[in-house]
């Protein structure tokens, strides 16, 4: 594509995205085609007269801001960009001030419900709109965020799902040594997939695994004690690369891990996610004697969240077993109790 003055080109993960200008709307037509020229012309007509009171202006301002470019990760921008395009297309001519009125929530719900057949995707769209409105508040162009408090469509809470020993056995029976090393390490550490795959031998000290977490943009550090079972598992993994986990060629996982795991769990007949190993690890650590505060520190969760998990998976069983023990101690009534005298 020949450079065109004013057109902004972004390359991310092998794909190219073209925008009418930096912070402007995306051009969907093939670069260099007549359709591209026509779309660019239609988007740039009257650009100087862009109405600052309309949502299209706020969308453009967010895309061109330091917040969008520097504070949001490239992966998140990639996920949100198509939704920002849809928001601009649907709400672009709506006045910004309308989003400070209660009735706008009805319009937002109707827009979201267009995508309810794919609830997880619809929730990404709603999250993008919410972040846009929060940006508008920070810029002094909005008083409220109309999306706050609006229920999401996708209800699953994966943190409350764990892998049982039966699941693990079934998965191990159909997995490669490299995949077994990965999911066992996940169940013992609770590391997120991205952190697990970049875990290097240099992160492992004499007493603990210490590394910054990608989810926190490396502002938080997890400290996982090297307890016996974890230490033993690490000793079984050959050191073939700087990273602990490697593919069958002995290289760090760059691509293919997710699809390899998906194939293995399909063969095993287990309908759970890799991310569910976090809850599995947390439960294991609690049953091993760590308290809720210590687990919260390791997983960078709130203590309330950990307490809720333990109530569901550990304390529930403890309470039931205690009640069973108490009920089993009850002595059956003896025949010494005389029946009531029947009237003649």
Short mmCIF file of C-alpha atoms in Angstrom, two decimals:
data_model
loop_
_atom_site.label_atom_id
_atom_site.label_comp_id
_atom_site.label_asym_id
_atom_site.label_seq_id
_atom_site.Cartn_x
_atom_site.Cartn_y
_atom_site.Cartn_z
CA UNK A 1 0.00 0.00 0.00
CA UNK A 2 1.36 3.42 -0.99
CA UNK A 3 1.47 5.94 1.86
CA UNK A 4 -1.48 8.32 1.81
CA UNK A 5 -1.20 11.58 3.68
CA UNK A 6 -3.20 11.55 6.88
CA UNK A 7 -4.12 7.85 6.76
CA UNK A 8 -3.07 5.98 9.91
CA UNK A 9 -1.89 2.36 9.55
CA UNK A 10 -1.55 -0.01 12.51
CA UNK A 11 0.09 -3.45 12.25
CA UNK A 12 -0.62 -5.93 15.00
CA UNK A 13 0.12 -9.68 15.09
CA UNK A 14 0.46 -10.00 11.33
CA UNK A 15 -2.69 -8.02 10.52
CA UNK A 16 -2.98 -4.48 9.19
CA UNK A 17 -5.67 -2.00 10.23
CA UNK A 18 -6.20 1.26 8.36
CA UNK A 19 -7.86 4.35 9.83
CA UNK A 20 -8.94 7.54 8.09
CA UNK A 21 -6.66 9.45 10.46
CA UNK A 22 -4.98 8.84 13.80
CA UNK A 23 -7.82 8.35 16.24
CA UNK A 24 -10.33 8.31 13.40
CA UNK A 25 -12.72 5.63 12.13
CA UNK A 26 -11.45 2.42 10.62
CA UNK A 27 -11.50 1.92 6.83
CA UNK A 28 -12.83 -1.57 6.05
CA UNK A 29 -12.25 -1.64 2.28
CA UNK A 30 -9.13 -3.21 0.75
CA UNK A 31 -6.33 -0.60 0.63
CA UNK A 32 -5.75 0.66 -2.90
CA UNK A 33 -9.15 -0.44 -4.19
CA UNK A 34 -11.77 1.98 -5.61
CA UNK A 35 -13.94 1.13 -2.60
CA UNK A 36 -11.09 2.20 -0.31
CA UNK A 37 -10.81 5.58 -2.04
CA UNK A 38 -14.58 6.11 -1.85
CA UNK A 39 -14.77 5.12 1.83
CA UNK A 40 -11.83 7.36 2.72
CA UNK A 41 -13.42 10.27 0.90
CA UNK A 42 -16.76 9.80 2.67
CA UNK A 43 -15.09 9.64 6.07
CA UNK A 44 -12.89 12.70 5.61
CA UNK A 45 -15.56 14.98 4.15
CA UNK A 46 -16.19 17.70 6.67
CA UNK A 47 -13.67 16.32 9.14
CA UNK A 48 -12.68 19.81 10.24
CA UNK A 49 -16.30 20.45 11.10
CA UNK A 50 -16.60 17.32 13.29
CA UNK A 51 -19.29 18.06 15.86
CA UNK A 52 -17.62 17.90 19.27
CA UNK A 53 -21.01 17.39 20.91
CA UNK A 54 -21.55 13.99 19.25
CA UNK A 55 -20.37 10.54 20.29
CA UNK A 56 -18.31 10.17 17.10
CA UNK A 57 -16.09 12.91 18.46
CA UNK A 58 -15.64 11.09 21.76
CA UNK A 59 -14.78 7.84 19.96
CA UNK A 60 -12.14 9.62 17.89
CA UNK A 61 -10.73 11.38 20.96
CA UNK A 62 -10.36 8.10 22.84
CA UNK A 63 -8.62 6.38 19.92
CA UNK A 64 -6.14 9.22 19.65
CA UNK A 65 -5.52 9.54 23.39
CA UNK A 66 -2.52 8.40 25.44
CA UNK A 67 -4.96 6.29 27.46
CA UNK A 68 -5.86 4.19 24.41
CA UNK A 69 -2.34 4.03 22.99
CA UNK A 70 -0.28 3.53 26.16
CA UNK A 71 -2.45 2.34 29.05
CA UNK A 72 -4.43 -0.35 27.21
CA UNK A 73 -2.55 -3.45 26.08
CA UNK A 74 -2.21 -4.25 22.38
CA UNK A 75 -4.27 -7.43 22.79
CA UNK A 76 -7.10 -5.51 24.49
CA UNK A 77 -7.03 -2.82 21.80
CA UNK A 78 -7.30 -5.56 19.20
CA UNK A 79 -10.38 -6.97 20.95
CA UNK A 80 -12.02 -3.60 21.54
CA UNK A 81 -11.32 -1.90 18.19
CA UNK A 82 -14.09 -3.71 16.24
CA UNK A 83 -16.54 -2.88 19.02
CA UNK A 84 -15.51 0.76 19.06
CA UNK A 85 -16.23 0.80 15.33
CA UNK A 86 -19.72 -0.60 16.00
CA UNK A 87 -20.32 1.91 18.79
CA UNK A 88 -19.31 4.78 16.54
CA UNK A 89 -21.52 3.49 13.74
CA UNK A 90 -24.56 3.07 16.01
CA UNK A 91 -24.21 5.97 18.44
CA UNK A 92 -21.91 8.30 16.49
CA UNK A 93 -24.62 10.88 15.73
CA UNK A 94 -26.08 10.74 19.26
CA UNK A 95 -25.26 13.72 21.44
CA UNK A 96 -22.82 13.09 24.25
CA UNK A 97 -25.17 14.80 26.69
CA UNK A 98 -27.83 12.14 25.96
CA UNK A 99 -25.63 9.63 27.79
CA UNK A 100 -26.20 11.55 31.02
CA UNK A 101 -29.94 10.91 30.81
CA UNK A 102 -31.54 7.79 32.34
CA UNK A 103 -33.43 6.80 29.16
CA UNK A 104 -30.16 6.17 27.31
CA UNK A 105 -29.91 2.87 29.21
CA UNK A 106 -32.88 1.58 27.20
CA UNK A 107 -31.07 2.40 23.96
CA UNK A 108 -27.88 0.75 25.22
CA UNK A 109 -29.72 -2.45 26.16
CA UNK A 110 -31.41 -2.62 22.75
CA UNK A 111 -28.03 -2.19 21.05
CA UNK A 112 -26.42 -4.85 23.24
CA UNK A 113 -29.30 -7.28 22.66
CA UNK A 114 -28.55 -7.29 18.93
CA UNK A 115 -25.61 -9.51 19.87
CA UNK A 116 -27.26 -11.62 22.60
CA UNK A 117 -26.85 -14.79 20.51
CA UNK A 118 -23.15 -14.52 21.46
CA UNK A 119 -23.35 -13.32 25.08
CA UNK A 120 -19.62 -13.27 25.78
CA UNK A 121 -19.01 -11.12 22.71
CA UNK A 122 -21.93 -8.85 23.64
CA UNK A 123 -20.37 -8.31 27.05
CA UNK A 124 -17.07 -7.28 25.39
CA UNK A 125 -19.05 -4.67 23.46
CA UNK A 126 -20.68 -3.42 26.64
CA UNK A 127 -17.30 -3.28 28.40
CA UNK A 128 -15.86 -1.25 25.50
CA UNK A 129 -18.74 1.21 25.70
CA UNK A 130 -18.31 1.45 29.47
CA UNK A 131 -14.61 2.28 29.10
CA UNK A 132 -15.44 4.88 26.45
CA UNK A 133 -17.92 6.56 28.78
CA UNK A 134 -15.39 6.45 31.65
CA UNK A 135 -12.93 8.20 29.34
CA UNK A 136 -15.61 10.80 28.63
CA UNK A 137 -16.02 11.38 32.37
CA UNK A 138 -12.26 11.76 32.83
CA UNK A 139 -12.25 14.33 30.03
CA UNK A 140 -15.09 16.29 31.67
CA UNK A 141 -17.52 15.59 28.84
CA UNK A 142 -19.83 13.28 30.83
CA UNK A 143 -21.15 13.27 34.38
CA UNK A 144 -22.05 9.58 34.63
CA UNK A 145 -21.33 6.19 33.08
CA UNK A 146 -24.69 4.82 31.91
CA UNK A 147 -23.34 1.27 31.63
CA UNK A 148 -22.48 0.97 35.35
CA UNK A 149 -24.80 -1.52 37.02
CA UNK A 150 -26.09 -2.94 33.74
CA UNK A 151 -26.16 -6.76 34.00
CA UNK A 152 -23.95 -8.78 31.68
CA UNK A 153 -25.35 -11.56 29.51
CA UNK A 154 -22.65 -14.14 30.14
CA UNK A 155 -23.10 -15.54 33.64
CA UNK A 156 -20.38 -18.18 34.03
CA UNK A 157 -17.82 -17.67 36.80
CA UNK A 158 -14.95 -19.95 35.84
CA UNK A 159 -13.09 -19.25 39.08
CA UNK A 160 -15.68 -21.41 40.84
CA UNK A 161 -14.91 -24.50 38.73
CA UNK A 162 -12.15 -26.94 39.61
CA UNK A 163 -10.54 -30.00 38.05
CA UNK A 164 -11.13 -33.20 40.02
CA UNK A 165 -8.57 -35.99 40.33
CA UNK A 166 -10.70 -38.05 37.93
CA UNK A 167 -10.55 -35.22 35.35
CA UNK A 168 -6.78 -35.00 35.70
CA UNK A 169 -6.34 -38.75 35.29
CA UNK A 170 -8.49 -38.77 32.14
CA UNK A 171 -6.56 -35.85 30.67
CA UNK A 172 -3.17 -37.35 31.47
CA UNK A 173 -4.09 -40.60 29.72
CA UNK A 174 -4.48 -38.85 26.34
CA UNK A 175 -1.87 -36.06 26.60
CA UNK A 176 1.71 -35.64 25.44
CA UNK A 177 4.50 -35.32 28.04
CA UNK A 178 4.74 -31.60 27.25
CA UNK A 179 1.01 -31.06 27.88
CA UNK A 180 1.10 -33.14 31.08
CA UNK A 181 3.95 -30.99 32.37
CA UNK A 182 1.91 -27.86 31.62
CA UNK A 183 -1.42 -28.73 33.19
CA UNK A 184 0.13 -30.32 36.27
CA UNK A 185 2.20 -27.18 36.79
CA UNK A 186 -0.94 -25.07 36.38
CA UNK A 187 -2.78 -27.15 39.00
CA UNK A 188 0.13 -26.79 41.44
CA UNK A 189 0.83 -23.06 40.94
CA UNK A 190 -2.44 -21.51 39.76
CA UNK A 191 -0.57 -19.32 37.27
CA UNK A 192 -2.57 -17.89 34.38
CA UNK A 193 -1.81 -19.43 30.99
CA UNK A 194 0.21 -16.44 29.72
CA UNK A 195 2.33 -16.34 32.88
CA UNK A 196 2.74 -20.12 32.91
CA UNK A 197 4.09 -20.18 29.35
CA UNK A 198 6.61 -17.40 30.04
CA UNK A 199 7.71 -18.85 33.40
CA UNK A 200 11.48 -19.22 33.19
CA UNK A 201 13.90 -21.19 35.30
CA UNK A 202 15.29 -17.87 36.56
CA UNK A 203 11.92 -17.18 38.25
CA UNK A 204 12.42 -20.24 40.47
CA UNK A 205 14.41 -19.52 43.60
CA UNK A 206 15.46 -21.75 46.49
CA UNK A 207 12.17 -21.25 48.33
CA UNK A 208 9.60 -19.87 45.87
CA UNK A 209 8.54 -18.98 42.34
CA UNK A 210 8.60 -15.19 42.10
CA UNK A 211 7.39 -13.37 39.00
CA UNK A 212 5.37 -10.31 37.99
CA UNK A 213 1.93 -11.04 36.55
CA UNK A 214 0.90 -10.07 33.06
CA UNK A 215 -2.71 -9.42 34.12
CA UNK A 216 -1.52 -6.57 36.36
CA UNK A 217 0.71 -5.23 33.56
CA UNK A 218 3.61 -6.42 35.74
CA UNK A 219 2.71 -4.13 38.63
CA UNK A 220 1.97 -7.06 40.97
CA UNK A 221 4.19 -9.98 41.90
CA UNK A 222 3.12 -13.49 42.81
CA UNK A 223 5.18 -15.48 45.30
CA UNK A 224 4.42 -19.22 45.20
CA UNK A 225 6.09 -21.34 47.89
CA UNK A 226 8.09 -24.32 46.58
CA UNK A 227 6.23 -26.98 48.55
CA UNK A 228 7.14 -30.64 48.14
CA UNK A 229 4.75 -31.71 45.38
CA UNK A 230 5.55 -28.62 43.28
CA UNK A 231 9.29 -29.07 43.75
CA UNK A 232 9.02 -32.75 42.75
CA UNK A 233 7.05 -31.91 39.60
CA UNK A 234 9.56 -29.25 38.53
CA UNK A 235 12.34 -31.84 38.94
CA UNK A 236 10.64 -34.05 36.31
CA UNK A 237 10.64 -31.30 33.65
CA UNK A 238 13.78 -31.35 31.45
CA UNK A 239 15.60 -28.01 31.07
CA UNK A 240 15.49 -27.65 27.30
CA UNK A 241 14.96 -23.88 27.10
CA UNK A 242 15.04 -20.73 29.22
CA UNK A 243 11.33 -21.26 29.83
CA UNK A 244 10.16 -24.12 32.02
CA UNK A 245 7.52 -25.33 29.56
CA UNK A 246 8.39 -26.21 25.98
CA UNK A 247 6.71 -27.77 22.96
CA UNK A 248 7.68 -31.13 21.50
CA UNK A 249 10.55 -29.48 19.59
CA UNK A 250 12.08 -28.22 22.82
CA UNK A 251 11.24 -24.57 22.14
CA UNK A 252 9.20 -22.12 24.18
CA UNK A 253 5.49 -22.13 23.36
CA UNK A 254 4.76 -19.25 20.96
CA UNK A 255 1.69 -20.61 19.21
CA UNK A 256 -0.34 -23.79 19.27
CA UNK A 257 -0.68 -24.31 23.01
CA UNK A 258 -4.39 -23.51 23.20
CA UNK A 259 -5.29 -25.76 20.26
CA UNK A 260 -3.15 -28.62 21.62
CA UNK A 261 -4.88 -28.41 25.00
CA UNK A 262 -8.31 -28.22 23.34
CA UNK A 263 -7.62 -31.41 21.40
CA UNK A 264 -6.40 -33.21 24.53
CA UNK A 265 -9.40 -32.32 26.67
CA UNK A 266 -11.76 -33.28 23.81
CA UNK A 267 -10.12 -36.72 23.66
CA UNK A 268 -10.42 -36.96 27.45
CA UNK A 269 -14.10 -36.01 27.36
CA UNK A 270 -13.65 -33.25 29.96
CA UNK A 271 -15.59 -30.00 29.49
CA UNK A 272 -13.44 -27.64 31.55
CA UNK A 273 -11.07 -24.79 30.72
CA UNK A 274 -7.35 -24.44 31.29
CA UNK A 275 -8.08 -21.34 33.36
CA UNK A 276 -10.02 -23.55 35.80
CA UNK A 277 -6.68 -24.86 37.10
CA UNK A 278 -6.43 -21.60 39.08
CA UNK A 279 -9.37 -22.55 41.26
CA UNK A 280 -7.98 -26.08 41.49
CA UNK A 281 -4.63 -24.77 42.79
CA UNK A 282 -6.31 -22.40 45.26
CA UNK A 283 -8.41 -25.23 46.70
CA UNK A 284 -5.35 -27.49 46.95
CA UNK A 285 -3.41 -24.81 48.84
CA UNK A 286 -6.28 -24.19 51.26
CA UNK A 287 -6.60 -27.89 52.04
CA UNK A 288 -2.83 -27.95 52.52
CA UNK A 289 -3.09 -25.41 55.34
CA UNK A 290 -2.75 -21.93 53.82
CA UNK A 291 -5.29 -19.42 55.05
CA UNK A 292 -7.48 -17.16 52.90
CA UNK A 293 -5.19 -14.13 53.25
CA UNK A 294 -2.14 -16.10 52.08
CA UNK A 295 -4.01 -17.53 49.09
CA UNK A 296 -5.30 -14.06 48.17
CA UNK A 297 -1.72 -12.77 48.15
CA UNK A 298 -0.51 -15.59 45.90
CA UNK A 299 -3.35 -15.26 43.39
CA UNK A 300 -3.70 -11.45 43.68
CA UNK A 301 -7.40 -11.98 44.53
CA UNK A 302 -9.48 -10.39 47.27
CA UNK A 303 -9.86 -12.31 50.54
CA UNK A 304 -13.63 -12.21 50.05
CA UNK A 305 -13.30 -14.00 46.73
CA UNK A 306 -11.10 -16.71 48.24
CA UNK A 307 -13.49 -17.12 51.17
CA UNK A 308 -16.41 -17.59 48.77
CA UNK A 309 -14.51 -20.27 46.84
CA UNK A 310 -13.59 -22.14 49.99
CA UNK A 311 -17.17 -22.05 51.25
CA UNK A 312 -18.27 -23.70 48.01
CA UNK A 313 -15.59 -26.34 47.64
CA UNK A 314 -14.07 -27.11 51.03
CA UNK A 315 -16.07 -25.76 53.95
CA UNK A 316 -19.32 -27.09 52.54
CA UNK A 317 -17.97 -30.64 52.72
CA UNK A 318 -16.47 -30.03 56.16
CA UNK A 319 -19.82 -28.84 57.48
CA UNK A 320 -21.65 -31.80 55.96
CA UNK A 321 -19.15 -34.30 57.37
CA UNK A 322 -19.45 -32.71 60.81
CA UNK A 323 -23.24 -32.97 60.68
CA UNK A 324 -23.02 -36.60 59.55
CA UNK A 325 -20.70 -37.42 62.49
CA UNK A 326 -23.09 -35.78 64.95
CA UNK A 327 -26.12 -37.51 63.48
CA UNK A 328 -24.33 -40.87 63.54
CA UNK A 329 -23.77 -40.45 67.29
CA UNK A 330 -27.50 -40.34 67.95
CA UNK A 331 -28.68 -43.55 69.61
CA UNK A 332 -31.78 -45.15 68.14
CA UNK A 333 -34.85 -45.11 70.29
CA UNK A 334 -35.26 -48.34 72.30
CA UNK A 335 -38.35 -50.47 72.71
CA UNK A 336 -38.42 -49.45 76.40
CA UNK A 337 -40.54 -46.53 75.43
CA UNK A 338 -44.09 -47.74 75.96
CA UNK A 339 -46.53 -47.06 73.15
CA UNK A 340 -49.53 -44.96 73.93
CA UNK A 341 -52.53 -46.91 75.29
CA UNK A 342 -55.17 -47.29 72.66
CA UNK A 343 -58.69 -46.41 73.77
CA UNK A 344 -61.04 -49.39 74.21
#
